[in-house]
Structures are given as structure tokens and as C-alpha cells.
PDB file of C-alpha atoms and ligand atoms in Angstrom:
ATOM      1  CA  UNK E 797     -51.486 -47.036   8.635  1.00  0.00           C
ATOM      2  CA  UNK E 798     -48.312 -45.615  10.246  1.00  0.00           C
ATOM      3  CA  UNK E 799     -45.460 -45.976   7.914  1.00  0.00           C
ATOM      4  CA  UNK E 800     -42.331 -47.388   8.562  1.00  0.00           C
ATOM      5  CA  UNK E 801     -40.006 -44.465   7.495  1.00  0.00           C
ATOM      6  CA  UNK E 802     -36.775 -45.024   9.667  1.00  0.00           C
ATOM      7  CA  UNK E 803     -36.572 -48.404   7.620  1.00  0.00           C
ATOM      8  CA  UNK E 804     -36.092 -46.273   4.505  1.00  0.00           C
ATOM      9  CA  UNK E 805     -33.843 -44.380   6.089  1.00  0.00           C
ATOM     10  CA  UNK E 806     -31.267 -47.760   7.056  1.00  0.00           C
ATOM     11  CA  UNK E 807     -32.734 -49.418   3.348  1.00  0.00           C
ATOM     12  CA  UNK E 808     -31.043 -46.642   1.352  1.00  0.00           C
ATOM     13  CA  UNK E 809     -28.224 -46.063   3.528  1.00  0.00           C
ATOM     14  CA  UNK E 810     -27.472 -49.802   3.060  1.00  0.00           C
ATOM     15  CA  UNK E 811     -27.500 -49.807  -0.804  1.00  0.00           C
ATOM     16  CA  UNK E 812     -25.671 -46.319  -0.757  1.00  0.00           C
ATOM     17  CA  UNK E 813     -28.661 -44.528  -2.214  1.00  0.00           C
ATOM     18  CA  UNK E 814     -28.055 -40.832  -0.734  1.00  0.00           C
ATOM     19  CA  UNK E 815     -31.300 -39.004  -0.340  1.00  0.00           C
ATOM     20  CA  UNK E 816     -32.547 -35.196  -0.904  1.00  0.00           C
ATOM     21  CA  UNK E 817     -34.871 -33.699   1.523  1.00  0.00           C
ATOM     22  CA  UNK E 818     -36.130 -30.129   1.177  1.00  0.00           C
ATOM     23  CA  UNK E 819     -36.881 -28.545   4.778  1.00  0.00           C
ATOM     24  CA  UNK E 820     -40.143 -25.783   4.788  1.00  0.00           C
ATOM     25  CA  UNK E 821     -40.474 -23.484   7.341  1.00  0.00           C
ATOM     26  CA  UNK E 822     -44.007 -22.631   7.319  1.00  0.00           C
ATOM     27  CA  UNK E 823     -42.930 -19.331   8.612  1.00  0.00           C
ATOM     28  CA  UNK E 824     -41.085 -19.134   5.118  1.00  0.00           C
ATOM     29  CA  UNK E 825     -43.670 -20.033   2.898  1.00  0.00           C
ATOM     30  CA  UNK E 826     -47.700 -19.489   1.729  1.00  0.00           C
ATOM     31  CA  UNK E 827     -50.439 -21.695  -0.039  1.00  0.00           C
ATOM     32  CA  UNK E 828     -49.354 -19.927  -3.106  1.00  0.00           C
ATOM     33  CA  UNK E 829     -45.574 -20.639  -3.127  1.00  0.00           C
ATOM     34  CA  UNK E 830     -46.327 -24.099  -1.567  1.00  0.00           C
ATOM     35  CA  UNK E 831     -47.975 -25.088  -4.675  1.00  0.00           C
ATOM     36  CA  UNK E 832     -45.060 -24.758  -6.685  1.00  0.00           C
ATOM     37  CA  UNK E 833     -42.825 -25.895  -4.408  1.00  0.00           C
ATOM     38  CA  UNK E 834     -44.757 -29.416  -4.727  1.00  0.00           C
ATOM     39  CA  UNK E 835     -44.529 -29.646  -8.280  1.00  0.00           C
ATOM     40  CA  UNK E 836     -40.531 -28.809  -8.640  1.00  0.00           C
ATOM     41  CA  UNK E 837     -40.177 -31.667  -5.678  1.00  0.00           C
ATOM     42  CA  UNK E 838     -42.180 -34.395  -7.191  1.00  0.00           C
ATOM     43  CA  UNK E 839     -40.146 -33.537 -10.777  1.00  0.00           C
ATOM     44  CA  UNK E 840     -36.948 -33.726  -8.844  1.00  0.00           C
ATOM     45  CA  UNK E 841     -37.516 -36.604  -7.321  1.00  0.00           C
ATOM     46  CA  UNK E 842     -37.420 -34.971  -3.502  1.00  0.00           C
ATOM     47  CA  UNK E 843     -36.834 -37.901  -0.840  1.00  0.00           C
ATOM     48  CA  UNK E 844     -38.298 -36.098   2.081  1.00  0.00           C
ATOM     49  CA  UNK E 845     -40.114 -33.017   3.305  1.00  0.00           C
ATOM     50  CA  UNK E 846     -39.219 -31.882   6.972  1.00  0.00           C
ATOM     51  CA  UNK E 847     -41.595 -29.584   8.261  1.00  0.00           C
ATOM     52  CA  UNK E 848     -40.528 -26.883  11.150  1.00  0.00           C
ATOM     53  CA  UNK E 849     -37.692 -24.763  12.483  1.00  0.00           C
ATOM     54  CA  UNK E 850     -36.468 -23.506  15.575  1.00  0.00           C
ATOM     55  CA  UNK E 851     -38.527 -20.559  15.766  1.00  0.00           C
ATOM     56  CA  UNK E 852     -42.438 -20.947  14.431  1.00  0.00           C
ATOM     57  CA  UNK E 853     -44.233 -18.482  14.653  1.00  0.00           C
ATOM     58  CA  UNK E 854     -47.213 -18.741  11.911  1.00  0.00           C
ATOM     59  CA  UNK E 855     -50.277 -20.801  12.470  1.00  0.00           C
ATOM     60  CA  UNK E 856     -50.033 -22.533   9.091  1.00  0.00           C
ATOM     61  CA  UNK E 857     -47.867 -25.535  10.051  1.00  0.00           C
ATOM     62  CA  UNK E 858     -50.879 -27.566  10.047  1.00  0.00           C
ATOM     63  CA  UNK E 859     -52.320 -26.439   6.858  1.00  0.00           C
ATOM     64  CA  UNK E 860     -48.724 -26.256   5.681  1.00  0.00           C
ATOM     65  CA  UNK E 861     -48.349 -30.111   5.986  1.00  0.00           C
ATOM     66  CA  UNK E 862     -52.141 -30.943   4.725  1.00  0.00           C
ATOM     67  CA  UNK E 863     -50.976 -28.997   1.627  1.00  0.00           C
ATOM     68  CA  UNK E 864     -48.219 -31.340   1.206  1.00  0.00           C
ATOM     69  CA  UNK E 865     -50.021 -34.617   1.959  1.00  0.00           C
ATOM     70  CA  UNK E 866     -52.670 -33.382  -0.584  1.00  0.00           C
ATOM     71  CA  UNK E 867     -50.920 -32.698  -3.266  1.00  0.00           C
ATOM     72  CA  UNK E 868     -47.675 -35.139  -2.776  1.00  0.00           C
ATOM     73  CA  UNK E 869     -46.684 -38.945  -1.582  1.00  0.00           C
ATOM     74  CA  UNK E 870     -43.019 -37.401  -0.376  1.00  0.00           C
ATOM     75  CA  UNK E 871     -43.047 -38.166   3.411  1.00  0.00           C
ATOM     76  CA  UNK E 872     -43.431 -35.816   5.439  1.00  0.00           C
ATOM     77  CA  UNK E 873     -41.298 -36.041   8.505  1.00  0.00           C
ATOM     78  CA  UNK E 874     -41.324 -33.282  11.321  1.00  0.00           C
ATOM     79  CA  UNK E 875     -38.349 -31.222  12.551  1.00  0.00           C
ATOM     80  CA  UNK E 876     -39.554 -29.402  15.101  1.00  0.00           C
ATOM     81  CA  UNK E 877     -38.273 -27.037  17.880  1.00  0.00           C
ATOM     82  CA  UNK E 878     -40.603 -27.103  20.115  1.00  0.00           C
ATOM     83  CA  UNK E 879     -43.237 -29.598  21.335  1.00  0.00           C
ATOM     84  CA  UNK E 880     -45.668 -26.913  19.967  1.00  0.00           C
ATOM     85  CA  UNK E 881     -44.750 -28.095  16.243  1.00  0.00           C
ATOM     86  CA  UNK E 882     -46.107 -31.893  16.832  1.00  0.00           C
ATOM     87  CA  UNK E 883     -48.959 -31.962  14.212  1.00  0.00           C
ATOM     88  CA  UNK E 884     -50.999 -35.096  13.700  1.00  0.00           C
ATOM     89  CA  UNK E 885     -51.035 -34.651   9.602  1.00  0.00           C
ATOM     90  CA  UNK E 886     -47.313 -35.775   9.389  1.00  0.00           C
ATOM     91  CA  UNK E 887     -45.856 -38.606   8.648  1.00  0.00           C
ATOM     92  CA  UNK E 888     -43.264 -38.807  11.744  1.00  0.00           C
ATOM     93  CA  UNK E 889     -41.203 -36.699  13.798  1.00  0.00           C
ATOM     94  CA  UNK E 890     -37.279 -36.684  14.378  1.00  0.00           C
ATOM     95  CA  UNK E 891     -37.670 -36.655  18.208  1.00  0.00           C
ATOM     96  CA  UNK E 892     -34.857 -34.588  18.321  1.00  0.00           C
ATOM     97  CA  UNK E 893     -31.930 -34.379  21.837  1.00  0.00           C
ATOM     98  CA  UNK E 894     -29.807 -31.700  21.569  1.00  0.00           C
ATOM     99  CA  UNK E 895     -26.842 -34.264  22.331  1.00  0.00           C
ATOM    100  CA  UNK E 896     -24.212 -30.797  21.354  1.00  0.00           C
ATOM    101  CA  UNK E 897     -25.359 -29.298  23.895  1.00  0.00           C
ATOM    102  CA  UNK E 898     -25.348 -28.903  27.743  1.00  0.00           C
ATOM    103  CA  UNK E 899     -29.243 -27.576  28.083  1.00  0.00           C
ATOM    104  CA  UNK E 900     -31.483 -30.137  29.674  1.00  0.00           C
ATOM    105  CA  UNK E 901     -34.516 -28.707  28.489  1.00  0.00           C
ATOM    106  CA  UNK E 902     -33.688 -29.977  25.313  1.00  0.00           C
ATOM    107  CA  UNK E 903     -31.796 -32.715  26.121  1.00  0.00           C
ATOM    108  CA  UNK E 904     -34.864 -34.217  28.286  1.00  0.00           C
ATOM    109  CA  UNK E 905     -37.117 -31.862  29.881  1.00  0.00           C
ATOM    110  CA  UNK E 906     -39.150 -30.887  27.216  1.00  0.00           C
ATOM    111  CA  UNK E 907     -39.595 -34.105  25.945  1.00  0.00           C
ATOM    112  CA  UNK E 908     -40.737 -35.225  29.667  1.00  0.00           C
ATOM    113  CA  UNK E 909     -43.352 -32.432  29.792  1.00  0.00           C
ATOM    114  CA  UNK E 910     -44.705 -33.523  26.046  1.00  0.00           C
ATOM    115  CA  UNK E 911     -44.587 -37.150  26.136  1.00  0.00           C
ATOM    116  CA  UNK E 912     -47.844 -38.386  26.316  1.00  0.00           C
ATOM    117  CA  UNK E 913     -49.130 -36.071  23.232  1.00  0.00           C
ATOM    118  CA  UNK E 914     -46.365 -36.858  21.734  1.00  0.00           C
ATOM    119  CA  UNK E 915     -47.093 -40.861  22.041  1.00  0.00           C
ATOM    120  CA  UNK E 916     -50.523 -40.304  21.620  1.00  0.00           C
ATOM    121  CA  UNK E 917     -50.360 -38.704  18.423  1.00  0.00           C
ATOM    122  CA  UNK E 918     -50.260 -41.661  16.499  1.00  0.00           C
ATOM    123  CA  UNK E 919     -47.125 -40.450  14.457  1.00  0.00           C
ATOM    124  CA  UNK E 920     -43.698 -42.394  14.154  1.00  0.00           C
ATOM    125  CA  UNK E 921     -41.179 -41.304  16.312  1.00  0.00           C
ATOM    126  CA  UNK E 922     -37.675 -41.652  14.974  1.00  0.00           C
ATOM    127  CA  UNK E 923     -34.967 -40.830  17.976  1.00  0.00           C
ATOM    128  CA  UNK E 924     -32.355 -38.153  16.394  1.00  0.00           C
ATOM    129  CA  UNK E 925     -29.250 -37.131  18.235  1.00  0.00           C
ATOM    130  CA  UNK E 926     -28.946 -33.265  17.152  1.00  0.00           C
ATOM    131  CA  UNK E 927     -26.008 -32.130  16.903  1.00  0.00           C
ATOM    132  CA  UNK E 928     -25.799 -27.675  16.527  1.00  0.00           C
ATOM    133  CA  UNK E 929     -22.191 -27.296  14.640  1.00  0.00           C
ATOM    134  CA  UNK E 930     -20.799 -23.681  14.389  1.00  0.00           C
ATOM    135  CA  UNK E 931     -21.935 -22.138  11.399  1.00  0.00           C
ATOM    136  CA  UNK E 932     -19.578 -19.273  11.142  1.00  0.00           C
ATOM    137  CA  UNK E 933     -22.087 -16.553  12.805  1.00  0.00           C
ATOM    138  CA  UNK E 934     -24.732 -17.073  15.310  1.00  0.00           C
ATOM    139  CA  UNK E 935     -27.947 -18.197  14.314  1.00  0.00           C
ATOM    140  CA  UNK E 936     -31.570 -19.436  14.903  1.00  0.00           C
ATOM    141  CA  UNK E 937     -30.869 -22.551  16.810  1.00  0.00           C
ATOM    142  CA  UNK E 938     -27.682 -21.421  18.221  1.00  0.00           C
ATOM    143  CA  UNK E 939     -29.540 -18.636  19.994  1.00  0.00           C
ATOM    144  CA  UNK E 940     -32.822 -20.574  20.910  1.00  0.00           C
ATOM    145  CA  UNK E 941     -31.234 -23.077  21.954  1.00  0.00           C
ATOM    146  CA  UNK E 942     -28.936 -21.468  24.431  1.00  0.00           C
ATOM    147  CA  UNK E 943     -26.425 -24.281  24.215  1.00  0.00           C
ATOM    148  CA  UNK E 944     -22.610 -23.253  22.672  1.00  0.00           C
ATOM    149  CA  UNK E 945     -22.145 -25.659  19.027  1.00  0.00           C
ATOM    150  CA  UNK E 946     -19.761 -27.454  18.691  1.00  0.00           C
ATOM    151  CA  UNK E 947     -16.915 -25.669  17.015  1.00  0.00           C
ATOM    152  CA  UNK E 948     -16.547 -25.859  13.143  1.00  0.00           C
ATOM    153  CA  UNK E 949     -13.166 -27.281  13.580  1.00  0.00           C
ATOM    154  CA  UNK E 950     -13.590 -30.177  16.271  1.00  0.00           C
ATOM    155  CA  UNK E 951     -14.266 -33.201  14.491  1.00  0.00           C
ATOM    156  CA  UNK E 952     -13.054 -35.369  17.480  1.00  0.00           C
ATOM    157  CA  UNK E 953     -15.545 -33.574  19.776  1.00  0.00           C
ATOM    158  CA  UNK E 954     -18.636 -34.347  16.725  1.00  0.00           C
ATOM    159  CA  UNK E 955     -16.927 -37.731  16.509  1.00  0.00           C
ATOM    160  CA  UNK E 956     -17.596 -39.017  19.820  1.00  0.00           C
ATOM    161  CA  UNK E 957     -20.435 -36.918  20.569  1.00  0.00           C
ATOM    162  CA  UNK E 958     -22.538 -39.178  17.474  1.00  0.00           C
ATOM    163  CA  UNK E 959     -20.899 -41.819  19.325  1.00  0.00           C
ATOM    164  CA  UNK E 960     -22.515 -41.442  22.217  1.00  0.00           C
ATOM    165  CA  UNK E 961     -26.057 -40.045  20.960  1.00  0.00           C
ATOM    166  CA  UNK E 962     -25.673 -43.859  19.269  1.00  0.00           C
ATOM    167  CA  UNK E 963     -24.993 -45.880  21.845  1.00  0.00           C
ATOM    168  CA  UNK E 964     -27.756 -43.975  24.151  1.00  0.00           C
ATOM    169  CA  UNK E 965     -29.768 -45.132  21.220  1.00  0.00           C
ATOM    170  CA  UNK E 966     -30.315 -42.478  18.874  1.00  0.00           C
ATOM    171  CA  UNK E 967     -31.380 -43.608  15.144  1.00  0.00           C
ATOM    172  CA  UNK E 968     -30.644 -41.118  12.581  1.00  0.00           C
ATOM    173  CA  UNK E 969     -27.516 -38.328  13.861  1.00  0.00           C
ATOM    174  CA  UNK E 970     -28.767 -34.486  12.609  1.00  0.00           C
ATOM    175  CA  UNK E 971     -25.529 -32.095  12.069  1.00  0.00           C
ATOM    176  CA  UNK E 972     -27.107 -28.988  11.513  1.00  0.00           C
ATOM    177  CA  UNK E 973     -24.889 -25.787  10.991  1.00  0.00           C
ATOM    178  CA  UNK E 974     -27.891 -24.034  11.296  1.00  0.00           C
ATOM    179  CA  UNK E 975     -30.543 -22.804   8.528  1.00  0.00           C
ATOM    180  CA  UNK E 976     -28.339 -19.928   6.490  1.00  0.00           C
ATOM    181  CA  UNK E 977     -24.979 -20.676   8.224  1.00  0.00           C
ATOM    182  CA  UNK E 978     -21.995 -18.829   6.558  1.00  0.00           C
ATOM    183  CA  UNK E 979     -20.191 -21.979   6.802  1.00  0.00           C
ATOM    184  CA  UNK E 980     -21.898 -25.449   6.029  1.00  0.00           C
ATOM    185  CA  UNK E 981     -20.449 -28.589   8.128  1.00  0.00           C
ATOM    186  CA  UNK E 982     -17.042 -29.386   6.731  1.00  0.00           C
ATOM    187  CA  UNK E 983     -16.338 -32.679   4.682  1.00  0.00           C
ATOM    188  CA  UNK E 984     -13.749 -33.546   7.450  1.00  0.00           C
ATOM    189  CA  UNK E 985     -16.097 -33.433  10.051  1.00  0.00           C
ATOM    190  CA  UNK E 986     -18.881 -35.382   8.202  1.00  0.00           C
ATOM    191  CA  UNK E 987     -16.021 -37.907   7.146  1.00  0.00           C
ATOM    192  CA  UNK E 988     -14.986 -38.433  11.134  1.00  0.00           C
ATOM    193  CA  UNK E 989     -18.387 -39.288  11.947  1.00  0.00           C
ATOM    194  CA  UNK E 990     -19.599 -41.152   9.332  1.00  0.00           C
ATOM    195  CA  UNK E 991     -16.454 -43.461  10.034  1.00  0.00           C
ATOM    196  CA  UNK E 992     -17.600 -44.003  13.413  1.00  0.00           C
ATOM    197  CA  UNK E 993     -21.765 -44.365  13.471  1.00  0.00           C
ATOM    198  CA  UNK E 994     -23.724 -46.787  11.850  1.00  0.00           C
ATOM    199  CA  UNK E 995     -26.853 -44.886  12.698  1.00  0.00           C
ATOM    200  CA  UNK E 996     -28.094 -42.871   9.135  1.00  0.00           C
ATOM    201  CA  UNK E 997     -26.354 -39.050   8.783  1.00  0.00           C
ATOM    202  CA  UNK E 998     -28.262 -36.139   8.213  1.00  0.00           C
ATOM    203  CA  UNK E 999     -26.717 -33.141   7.320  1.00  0.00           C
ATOM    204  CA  UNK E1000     -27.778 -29.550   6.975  1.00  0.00           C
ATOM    205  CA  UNK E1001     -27.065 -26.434   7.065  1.00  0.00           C
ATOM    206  CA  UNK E1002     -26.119 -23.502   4.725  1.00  0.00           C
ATOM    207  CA  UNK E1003     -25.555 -25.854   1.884  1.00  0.00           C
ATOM    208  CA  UNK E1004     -26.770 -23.619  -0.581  1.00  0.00           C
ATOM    209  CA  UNK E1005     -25.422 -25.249  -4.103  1.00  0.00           C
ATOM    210  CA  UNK E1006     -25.404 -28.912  -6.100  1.00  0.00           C
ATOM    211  CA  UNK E1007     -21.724 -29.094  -5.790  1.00  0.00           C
ATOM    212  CA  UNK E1008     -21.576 -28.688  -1.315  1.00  0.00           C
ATOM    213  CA  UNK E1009     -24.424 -31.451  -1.481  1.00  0.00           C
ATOM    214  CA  UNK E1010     -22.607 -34.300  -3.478  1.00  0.00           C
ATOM    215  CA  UNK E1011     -19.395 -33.424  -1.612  1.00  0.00           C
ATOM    216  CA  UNK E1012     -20.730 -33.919   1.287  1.00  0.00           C
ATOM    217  CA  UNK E1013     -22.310 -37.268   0.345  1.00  0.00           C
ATOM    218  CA  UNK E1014     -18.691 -38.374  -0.454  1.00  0.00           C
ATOM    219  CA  UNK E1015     -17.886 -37.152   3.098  1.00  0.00           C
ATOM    220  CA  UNK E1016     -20.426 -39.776   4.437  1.00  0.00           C
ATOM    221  CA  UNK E1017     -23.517 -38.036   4.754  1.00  0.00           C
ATOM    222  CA  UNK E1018     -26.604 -39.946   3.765  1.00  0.00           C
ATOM    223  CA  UNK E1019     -29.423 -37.565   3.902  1.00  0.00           C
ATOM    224  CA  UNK E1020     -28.924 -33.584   2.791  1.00  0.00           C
ATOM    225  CA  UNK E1021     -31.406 -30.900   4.198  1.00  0.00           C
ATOM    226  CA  UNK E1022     -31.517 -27.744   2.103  1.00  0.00           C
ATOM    227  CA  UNK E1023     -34.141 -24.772   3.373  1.00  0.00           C
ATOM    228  CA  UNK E1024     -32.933 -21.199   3.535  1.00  0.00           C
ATOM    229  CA  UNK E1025     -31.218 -21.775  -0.651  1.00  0.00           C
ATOM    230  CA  UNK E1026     -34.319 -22.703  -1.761  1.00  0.00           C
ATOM    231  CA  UNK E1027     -37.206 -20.702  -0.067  1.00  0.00           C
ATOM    232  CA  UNK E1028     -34.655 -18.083  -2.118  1.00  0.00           C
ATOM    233  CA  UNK E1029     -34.784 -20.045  -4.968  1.00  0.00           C
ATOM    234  CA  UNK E1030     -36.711 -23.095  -5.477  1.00  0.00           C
ATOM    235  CA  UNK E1031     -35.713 -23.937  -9.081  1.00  0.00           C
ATOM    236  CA  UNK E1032     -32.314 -25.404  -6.732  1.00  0.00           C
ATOM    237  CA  UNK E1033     -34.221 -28.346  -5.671  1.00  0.00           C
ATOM    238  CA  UNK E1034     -33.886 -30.289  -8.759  1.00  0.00           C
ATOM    239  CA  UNK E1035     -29.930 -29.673  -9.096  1.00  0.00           C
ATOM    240  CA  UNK E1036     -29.417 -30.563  -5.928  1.00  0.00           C
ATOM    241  CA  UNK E1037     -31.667 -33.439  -6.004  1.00  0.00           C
ATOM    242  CA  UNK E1038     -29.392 -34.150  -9.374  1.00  0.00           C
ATOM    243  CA  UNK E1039     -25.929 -33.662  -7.299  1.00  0.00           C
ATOM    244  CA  UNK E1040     -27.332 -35.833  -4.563  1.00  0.00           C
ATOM    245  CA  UNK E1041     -28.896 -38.553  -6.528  1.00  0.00           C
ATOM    246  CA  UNK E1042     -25.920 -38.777  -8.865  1.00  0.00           C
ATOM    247  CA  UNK E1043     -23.689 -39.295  -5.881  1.00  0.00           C
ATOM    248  CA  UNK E1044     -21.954 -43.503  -6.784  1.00  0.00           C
ATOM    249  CA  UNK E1045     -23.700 -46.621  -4.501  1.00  0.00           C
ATOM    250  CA  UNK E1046     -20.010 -47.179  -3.500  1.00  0.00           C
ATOM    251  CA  UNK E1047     -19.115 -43.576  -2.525  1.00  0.00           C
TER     252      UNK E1047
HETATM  253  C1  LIG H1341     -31.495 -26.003   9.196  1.00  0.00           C
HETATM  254  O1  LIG H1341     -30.429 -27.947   8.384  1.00  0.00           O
HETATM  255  C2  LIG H1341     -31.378 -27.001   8.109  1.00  0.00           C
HETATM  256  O2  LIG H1341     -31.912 -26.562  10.386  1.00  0.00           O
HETATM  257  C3  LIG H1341     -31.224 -26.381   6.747  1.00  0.00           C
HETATM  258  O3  LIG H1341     -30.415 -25.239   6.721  1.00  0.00           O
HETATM  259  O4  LIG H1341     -31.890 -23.481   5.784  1.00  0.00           O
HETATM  260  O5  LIG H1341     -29.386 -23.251   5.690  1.00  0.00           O
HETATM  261  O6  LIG H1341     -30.573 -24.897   4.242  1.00  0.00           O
HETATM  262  P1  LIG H1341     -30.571 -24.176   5.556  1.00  0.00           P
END
């Protein structure tokens, strides 16, 4: 039965519970390392798994998430770049608009050309407004995406852009720096928006220790995304989960 995930999102948003999700590029990882990475995320209490990146290139995303499924109950949501990373064995799939940016494709057109697999492939579909924030040095996304991020130091311009990507009825706002930015999101930034959606904040991004996390969940972020730290080391997860868990209902 499809689960009802974007309700968990709003539930713990609601009673302040910040959550801990641990992105996996299946470029990034094997059925060895996978194994492991399983057992530190059920110890650590992981919230979510995303699944995907903006450049897959591997044919293991299905086995990748079967893995996870197998061996875990952490949800598995999809983050994907492309409409060639929708895979049935998920859980659901940010259906991600690049709202930052000015490139139709994937503000609409993409979606248009994948919409009835999409629909038809049974998962839940949970509208994100992605927003690309400058990470200090170009990377992945920046460059697939061929859209300019917002600049690190515009929190007006990230302000009313997760306005917007709200009102046109987005559910969860993604502020991605990009996976290994030199410079995570700022806790100014996060604190603009936060004070101006409703909608569930995700935030990712170069975070790369416990202390960045549970700042940034005093900023007003709800959900963290760590990937690049821990595919370097995965004995992070449970700190961070630690920071992020720790972070006070009223913060
Ligand atoms: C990237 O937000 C994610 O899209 C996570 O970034 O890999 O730098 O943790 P990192």
C-alpha cells in the first residue's frame, strides 16, 4: 500500500521533531558498502534515505534501492535528476522544479515528457520546489542544470523564491548547495525562509559535520541531507543523526 510519507514530513515538522536523512548516490556506492551503510542507519536512527543525484550513471539504482527495502523500514524517497532515475522499488519521489532557476526543461518540460510513467508508477509524488544555492565553486547540479544559483548571499531572492514555489503549490522547499559544496547554505538564509514558508525545509549541501547540522536546524531547517561526508565516512551518520535529533521541539 502506498504510504503516506509527505504526512510525516508536516507530522514532525509540527511537533518540531527535525529529521536526518542520508542521500546515496548509487554511483557512490556497491552491495558491499551498502550493507554497512544499512546497519550504521538503522543504529542511528536515520529518518530517510534519498536515492539519486544529478548525474547517474551506474545501472544499480534499482538494485541499490531493493538493497535498502530488504534490509531496512527507513523510507526510501527518490531525488532524482532525471526522469531516468524514477524506479518503481521506492517509496516516493520529490518531484522536483528547479524554481532557482530560469531553465524550463526543468522547471516543466521534462516533467511534461515523463508524466504518465511517472503517474503510472504507482509511487507517491511529493511536489518539491528546488532551490540550487551557490556553493562556493561550481558543481554537479550547478553545471547540469545549466541554470545560475542563487547567490550564497541573497536571502531576499531565496526568501521569495520559496514563496512562490509555495504558493504555486510546492510541498516540501529543497535548498541544496550542491553535493560537496565548499560552502553549505548559510543559517541566515535558512532563517529568512523558514520565517516565510509553511511548507517543510530541506536542506543540503556540503554539510559535512554534527555541529553545521543542528545549527542549521536552529536556522529553521526541518529535514538535513548529508551524502558526499558520509560516502567518505559513514561512521558520521550517527553524530549527525545525534546533532539533528538532539536539536529542542521549540527550536
Ligand atoms: C546534494 O543536498 C545533497 O544534492 C547533499 O550534499 O553530498 O554535499 O552532502 P552533500
Amino acid at each position: 500500500m502506498k504510504q503516506d510519507l509527505y504526512n510525516t514530513f508536516l507530522k514532525n515538522k509540527q511537533q518540531g521533531k527535525k529529521c536526518f536523512t542520508v542521500l546515496i548516490d548509487p554511483d557512490g556506492i556497491n552491495s558491499n558498502k551498502i550493507d554497512s551503510l544499512i546497519t550504521l542507519s538503522i543504529e542511528a536512527k536515520v529518518d530517510y534515505f534519498f536515492v539519486g543525484g544529478s548525474l547517474v550513471i551506474s545501472n544499480y539504482l534499482d538494485d541499490c534501492i531493493k538493497q535498502l527495502k530488504k534490509y531496512s523500514n527507513i523510507p526510501v524517497i527518490l531525488f532524482p535528476g532525471s526522469p531516468s532515475q524514477v524506479s518503481k522499488y521506492a517509496d516516493a519521489i520529490l518531484y522536483l522544479s528547479l524554481i532557482s532557476g530560469r531553465n524550463p526543461e526543468l522547471l516543466i518540460g521534462q516533467h511534461v515528457l515523463s508524466a504518465p510513467f511517472v503517474k503510472n508508477s504507482g509511487l507517491e509524488i511529493i511536489p518539491t520546489g528546488y532551490m540550487v544555492i551557490d556553493g562556493g565553486a561550481p558543481t554537479t547540479v550547478s553545471y547540469i542544470s545549466n541554470a545560475t544559483p542563487i547567490p550564497s548571499d541573497k536571502n531576499d531572492i531565496a526568501m521569495c523564491t520559496a514563496m512562490a514555489g509555495e504558493m504555486l503549490g510546492m510541498k516540501l522547499i529543497y535548498m541544496d548547495a550542491g553535493s560537496g559544496a565548499k560552502r553549505p547554505i548559510t543559517e541566515e538564509m535558512i532563517e529568512k525562509v523558514a520565517q516565510n514558508v509553511a511548507a517543510p525545509i530541506i536542506i543540503g549541501g556540503g554539510i559535512i559535520n554534527p555541529e553545521k547540522a543542528y545549527r542549521n536546524c536552529k536556522a529553521g531547517a526541518d529535514v538535513i541531507v548529508v551524502g558526499n561526508a558520509i560516502e567518505k565516512d559513514p561512521f558520521l551518520i550517527k553524530d549527525i543523526a545525534d546533532a539533528v535529533h538532539s536539536v529542542p521541539v521549540n527550536a
